[in-house]
mmCIF file with all atom_site columns, C-alpha atoms in Angstrom:
data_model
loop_
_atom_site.group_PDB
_atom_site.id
_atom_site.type_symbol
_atom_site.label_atom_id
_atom_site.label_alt_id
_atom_site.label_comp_id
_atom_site.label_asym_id
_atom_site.label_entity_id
_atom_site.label_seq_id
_atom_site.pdbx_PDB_ins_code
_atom_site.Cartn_x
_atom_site.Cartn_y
_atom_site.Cartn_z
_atom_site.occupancy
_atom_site.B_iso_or_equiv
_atom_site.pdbx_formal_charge
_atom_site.auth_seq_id
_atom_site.auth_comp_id
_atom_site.auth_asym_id
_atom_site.auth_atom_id
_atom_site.pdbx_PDB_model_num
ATOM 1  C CA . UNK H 1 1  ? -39.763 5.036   -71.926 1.00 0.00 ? 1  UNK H CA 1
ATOM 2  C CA . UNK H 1 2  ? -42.019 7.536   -70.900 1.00 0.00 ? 2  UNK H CA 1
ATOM 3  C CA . UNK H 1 3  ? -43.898 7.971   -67.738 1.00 0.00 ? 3  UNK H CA 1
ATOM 4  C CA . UNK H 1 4  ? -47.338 6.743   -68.984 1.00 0.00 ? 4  UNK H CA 1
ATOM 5  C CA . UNK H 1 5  ? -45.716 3.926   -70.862 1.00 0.00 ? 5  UNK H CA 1
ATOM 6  C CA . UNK H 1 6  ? -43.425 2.978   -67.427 1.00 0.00 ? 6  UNK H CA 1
ATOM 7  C CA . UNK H 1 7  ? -47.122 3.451   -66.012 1.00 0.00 ? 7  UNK H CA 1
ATOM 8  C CA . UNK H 1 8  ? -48.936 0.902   -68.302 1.00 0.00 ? 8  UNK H CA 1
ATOM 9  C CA . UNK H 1 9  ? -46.300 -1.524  -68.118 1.00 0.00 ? 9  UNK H CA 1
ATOM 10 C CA . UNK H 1 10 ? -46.516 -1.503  -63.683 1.00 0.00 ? 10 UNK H CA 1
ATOM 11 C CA . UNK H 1 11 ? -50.956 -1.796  -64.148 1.00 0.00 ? 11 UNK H CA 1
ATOM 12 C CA . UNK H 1 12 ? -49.909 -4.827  -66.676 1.00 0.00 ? 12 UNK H CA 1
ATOM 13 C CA . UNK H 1 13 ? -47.645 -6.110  -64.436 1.00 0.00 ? 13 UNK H CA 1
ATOM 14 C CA . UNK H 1 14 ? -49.961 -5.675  -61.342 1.00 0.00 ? 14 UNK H CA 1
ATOM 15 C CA . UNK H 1 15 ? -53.090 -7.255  -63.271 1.00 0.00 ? 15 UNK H CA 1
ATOM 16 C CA . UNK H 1 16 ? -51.016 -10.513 -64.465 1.00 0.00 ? 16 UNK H CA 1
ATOM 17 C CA . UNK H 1 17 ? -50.017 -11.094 -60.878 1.00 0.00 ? 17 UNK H CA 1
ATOM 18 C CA . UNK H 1 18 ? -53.227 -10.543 -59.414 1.00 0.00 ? 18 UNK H CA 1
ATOM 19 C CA . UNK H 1 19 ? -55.352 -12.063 -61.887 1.00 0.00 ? 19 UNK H CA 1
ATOM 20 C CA . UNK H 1 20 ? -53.238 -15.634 -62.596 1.00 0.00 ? 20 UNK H CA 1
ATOM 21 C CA . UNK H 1 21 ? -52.503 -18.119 -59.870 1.00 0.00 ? 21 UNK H CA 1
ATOM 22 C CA . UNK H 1 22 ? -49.501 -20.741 -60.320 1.00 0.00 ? 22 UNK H CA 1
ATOM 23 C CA . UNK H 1 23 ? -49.919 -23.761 -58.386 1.00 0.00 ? 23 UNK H CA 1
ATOM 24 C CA . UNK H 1 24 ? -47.000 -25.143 -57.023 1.00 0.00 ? 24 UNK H CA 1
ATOM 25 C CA . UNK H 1 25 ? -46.738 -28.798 -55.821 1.00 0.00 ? 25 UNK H CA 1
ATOM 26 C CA . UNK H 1 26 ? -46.078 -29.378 -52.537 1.00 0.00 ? 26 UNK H CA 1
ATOM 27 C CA . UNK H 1 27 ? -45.493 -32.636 -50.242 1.00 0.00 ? 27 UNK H CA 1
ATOM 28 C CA . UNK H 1 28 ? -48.666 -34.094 -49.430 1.00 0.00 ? 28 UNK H CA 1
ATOM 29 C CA . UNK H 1 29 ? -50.081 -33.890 -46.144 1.00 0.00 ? 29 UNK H CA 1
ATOM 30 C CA . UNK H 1 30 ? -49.178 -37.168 -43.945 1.00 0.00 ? 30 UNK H CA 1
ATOM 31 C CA . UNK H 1 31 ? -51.835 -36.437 -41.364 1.00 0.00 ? 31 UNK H CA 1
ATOM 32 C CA . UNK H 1 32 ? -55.604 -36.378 -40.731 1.00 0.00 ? 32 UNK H CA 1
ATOM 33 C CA . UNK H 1 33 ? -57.245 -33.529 -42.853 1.00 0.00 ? 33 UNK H CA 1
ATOM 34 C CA . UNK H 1 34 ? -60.843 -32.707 -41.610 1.00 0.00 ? 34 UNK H CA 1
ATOM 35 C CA . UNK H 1 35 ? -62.584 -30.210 -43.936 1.00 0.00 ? 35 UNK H CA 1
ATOM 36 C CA . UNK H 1 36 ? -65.691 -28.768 -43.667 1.00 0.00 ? 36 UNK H CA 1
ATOM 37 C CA . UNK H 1 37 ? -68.046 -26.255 -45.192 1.00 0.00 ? 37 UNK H CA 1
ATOM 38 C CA . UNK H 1 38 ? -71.628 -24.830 -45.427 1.00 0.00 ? 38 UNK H CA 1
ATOM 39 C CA . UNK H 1 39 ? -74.391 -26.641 -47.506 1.00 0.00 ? 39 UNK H CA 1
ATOM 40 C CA . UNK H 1 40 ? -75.673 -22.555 -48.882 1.00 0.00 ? 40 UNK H CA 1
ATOM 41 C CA . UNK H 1 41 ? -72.427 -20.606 -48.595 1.00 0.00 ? 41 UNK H CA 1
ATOM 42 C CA . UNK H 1 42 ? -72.770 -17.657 -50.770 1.00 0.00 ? 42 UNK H CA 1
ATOM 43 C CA . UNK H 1 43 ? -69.194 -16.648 -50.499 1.00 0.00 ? 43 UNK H CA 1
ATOM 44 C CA . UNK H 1 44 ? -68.480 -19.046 -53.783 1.00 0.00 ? 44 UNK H CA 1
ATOM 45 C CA . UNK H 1 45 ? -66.861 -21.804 -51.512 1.00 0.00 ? 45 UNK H CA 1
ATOM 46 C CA . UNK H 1 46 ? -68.373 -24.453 -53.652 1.00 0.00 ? 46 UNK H CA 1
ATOM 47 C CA . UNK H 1 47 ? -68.307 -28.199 -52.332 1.00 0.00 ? 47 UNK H CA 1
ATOM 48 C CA . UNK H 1 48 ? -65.855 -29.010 -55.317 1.00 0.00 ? 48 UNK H CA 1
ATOM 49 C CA . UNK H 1 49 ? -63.557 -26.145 -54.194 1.00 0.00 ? 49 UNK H CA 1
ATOM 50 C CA . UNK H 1 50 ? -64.054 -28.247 -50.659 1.00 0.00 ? 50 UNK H CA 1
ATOM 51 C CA . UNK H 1 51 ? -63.321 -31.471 -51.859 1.00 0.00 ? 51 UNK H CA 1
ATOM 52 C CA . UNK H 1 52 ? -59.997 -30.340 -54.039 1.00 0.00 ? 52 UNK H CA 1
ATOM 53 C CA . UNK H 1 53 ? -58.290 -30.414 -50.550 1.00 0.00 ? 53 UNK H CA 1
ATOM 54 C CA . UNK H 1 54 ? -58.374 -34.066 -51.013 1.00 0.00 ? 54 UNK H CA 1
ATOM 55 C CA . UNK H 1 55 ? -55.281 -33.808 -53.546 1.00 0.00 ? 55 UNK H CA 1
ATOM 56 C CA . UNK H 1 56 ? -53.194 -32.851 -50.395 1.00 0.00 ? 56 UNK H CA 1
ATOM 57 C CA . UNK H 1 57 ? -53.144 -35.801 -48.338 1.00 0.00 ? 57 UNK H CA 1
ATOM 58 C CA . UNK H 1 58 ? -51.293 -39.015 -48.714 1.00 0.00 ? 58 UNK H CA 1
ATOM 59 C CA . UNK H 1 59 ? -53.925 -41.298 -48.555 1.00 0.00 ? 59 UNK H CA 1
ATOM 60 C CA . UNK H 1 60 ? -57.677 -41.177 -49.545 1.00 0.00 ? 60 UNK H CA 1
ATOM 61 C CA . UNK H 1 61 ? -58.635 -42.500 -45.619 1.00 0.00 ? 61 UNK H CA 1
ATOM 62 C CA . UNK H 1 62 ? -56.575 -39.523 -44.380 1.00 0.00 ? 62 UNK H CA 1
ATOM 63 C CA . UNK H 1 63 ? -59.520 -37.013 -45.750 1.00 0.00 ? 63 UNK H CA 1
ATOM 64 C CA . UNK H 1 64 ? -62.557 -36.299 -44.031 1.00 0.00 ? 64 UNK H CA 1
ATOM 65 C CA . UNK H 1 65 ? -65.547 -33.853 -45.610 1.00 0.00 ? 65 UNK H CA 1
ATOM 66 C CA . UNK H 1 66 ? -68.894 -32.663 -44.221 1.00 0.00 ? 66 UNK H CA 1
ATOM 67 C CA . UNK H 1 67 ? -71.115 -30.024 -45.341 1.00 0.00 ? 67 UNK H CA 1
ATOM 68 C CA . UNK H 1 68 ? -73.376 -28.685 -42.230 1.00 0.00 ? 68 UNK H CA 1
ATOM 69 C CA . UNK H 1 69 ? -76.633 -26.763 -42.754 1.00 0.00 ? 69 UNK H CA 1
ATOM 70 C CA . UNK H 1 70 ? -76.572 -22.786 -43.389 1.00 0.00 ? 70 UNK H CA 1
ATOM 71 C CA . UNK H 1 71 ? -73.936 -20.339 -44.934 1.00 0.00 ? 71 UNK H CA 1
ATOM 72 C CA . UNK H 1 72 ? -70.344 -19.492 -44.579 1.00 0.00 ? 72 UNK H CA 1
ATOM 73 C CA . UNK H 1 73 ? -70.851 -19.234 -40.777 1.00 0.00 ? 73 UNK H CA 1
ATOM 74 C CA . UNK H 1 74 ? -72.662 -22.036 -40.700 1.00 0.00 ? 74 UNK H CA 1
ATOM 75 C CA . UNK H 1 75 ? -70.497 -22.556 -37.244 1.00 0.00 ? 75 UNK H CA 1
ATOM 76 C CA . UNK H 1 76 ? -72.494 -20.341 -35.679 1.00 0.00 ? 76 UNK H CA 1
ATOM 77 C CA . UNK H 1 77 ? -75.955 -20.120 -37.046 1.00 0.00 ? 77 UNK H CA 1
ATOM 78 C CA . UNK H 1 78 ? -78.628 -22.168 -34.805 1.00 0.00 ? 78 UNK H CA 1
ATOM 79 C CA . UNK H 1 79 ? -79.881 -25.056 -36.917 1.00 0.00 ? 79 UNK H CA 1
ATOM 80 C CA . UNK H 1 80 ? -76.196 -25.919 -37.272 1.00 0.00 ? 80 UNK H CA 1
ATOM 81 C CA . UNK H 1 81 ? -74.529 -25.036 -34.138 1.00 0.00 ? 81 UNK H CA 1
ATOM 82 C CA . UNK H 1 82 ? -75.287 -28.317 -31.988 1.00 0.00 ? 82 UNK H CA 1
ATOM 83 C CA . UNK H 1 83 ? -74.152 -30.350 -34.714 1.00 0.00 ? 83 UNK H CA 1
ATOM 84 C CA . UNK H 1 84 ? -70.984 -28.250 -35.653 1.00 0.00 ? 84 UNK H CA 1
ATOM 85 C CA . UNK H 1 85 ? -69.972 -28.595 -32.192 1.00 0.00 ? 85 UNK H CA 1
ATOM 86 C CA . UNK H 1 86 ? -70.629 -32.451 -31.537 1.00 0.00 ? 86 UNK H CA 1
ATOM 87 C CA . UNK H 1 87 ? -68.228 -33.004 -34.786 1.00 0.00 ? 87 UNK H CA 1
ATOM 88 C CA . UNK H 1 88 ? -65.528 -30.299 -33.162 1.00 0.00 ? 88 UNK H CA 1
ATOM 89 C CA . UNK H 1 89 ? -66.087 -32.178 -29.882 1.00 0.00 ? 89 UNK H CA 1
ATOM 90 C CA . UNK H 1 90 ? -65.039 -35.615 -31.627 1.00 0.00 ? 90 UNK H CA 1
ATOM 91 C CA . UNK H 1 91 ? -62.458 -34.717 -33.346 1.00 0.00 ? 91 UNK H CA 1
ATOM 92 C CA . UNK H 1 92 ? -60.700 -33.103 -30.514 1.00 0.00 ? 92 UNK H CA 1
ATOM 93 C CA . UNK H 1 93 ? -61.417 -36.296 -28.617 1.00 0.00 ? 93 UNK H CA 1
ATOM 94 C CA . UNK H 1 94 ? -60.101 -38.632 -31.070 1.00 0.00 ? 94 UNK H CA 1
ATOM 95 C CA . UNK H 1 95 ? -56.572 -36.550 -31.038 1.00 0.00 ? 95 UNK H CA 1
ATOM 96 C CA . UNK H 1 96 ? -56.636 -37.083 -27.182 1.00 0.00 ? 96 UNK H CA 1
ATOM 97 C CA . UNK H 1 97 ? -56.928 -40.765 -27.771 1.00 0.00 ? 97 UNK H CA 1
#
């Protein structure tokens, strides 16, 4: 095999690896998952890409979703921030409890 064809075979390689994504499955989740996301994210973090961590919990009462106002750092952009924190605030409570 020459070079260039050794060369073309590594890129092929390299592209199915990088371009395909094999799901493996994997015990559910047994405790609380919280997830949460911003309502205009532009970093393609759609709320059905959000909600898909639902498949990794036992139990449908085990998942939790909110969308906040703002983008991907919705966290710490102002119309969002008091209520971002309130939820944080809860949930650390709650684990206290």
């Amino acid at each position: 095999m020459s070079d260039e064809q050794q060369r073309d075979e590594q890129q092929r390689d390299e592209d199915r690896s990088t371009h395909h994504h094999y799901h493996q499955q994997h015990p559910r989740f047994s405790g609380l998952l919280t997830v949460w996301g911003g309502a205009e994210d532009l970093h393609n973090v759609s709320e059905d890409s959000l909600l898909g961590w639902r498949e990794h919990v036992e139990a449908e009462e085990q998942f939790s979703f909110k969308l906040f106002k703002g983008s991907h750092f919705y966290f710490s952009e102002n119309e969002a921030k008091s209520e971002f924190m309130e939820a944080l605030c809860n949930i650390c409570l709650a684990c206290n409890e």
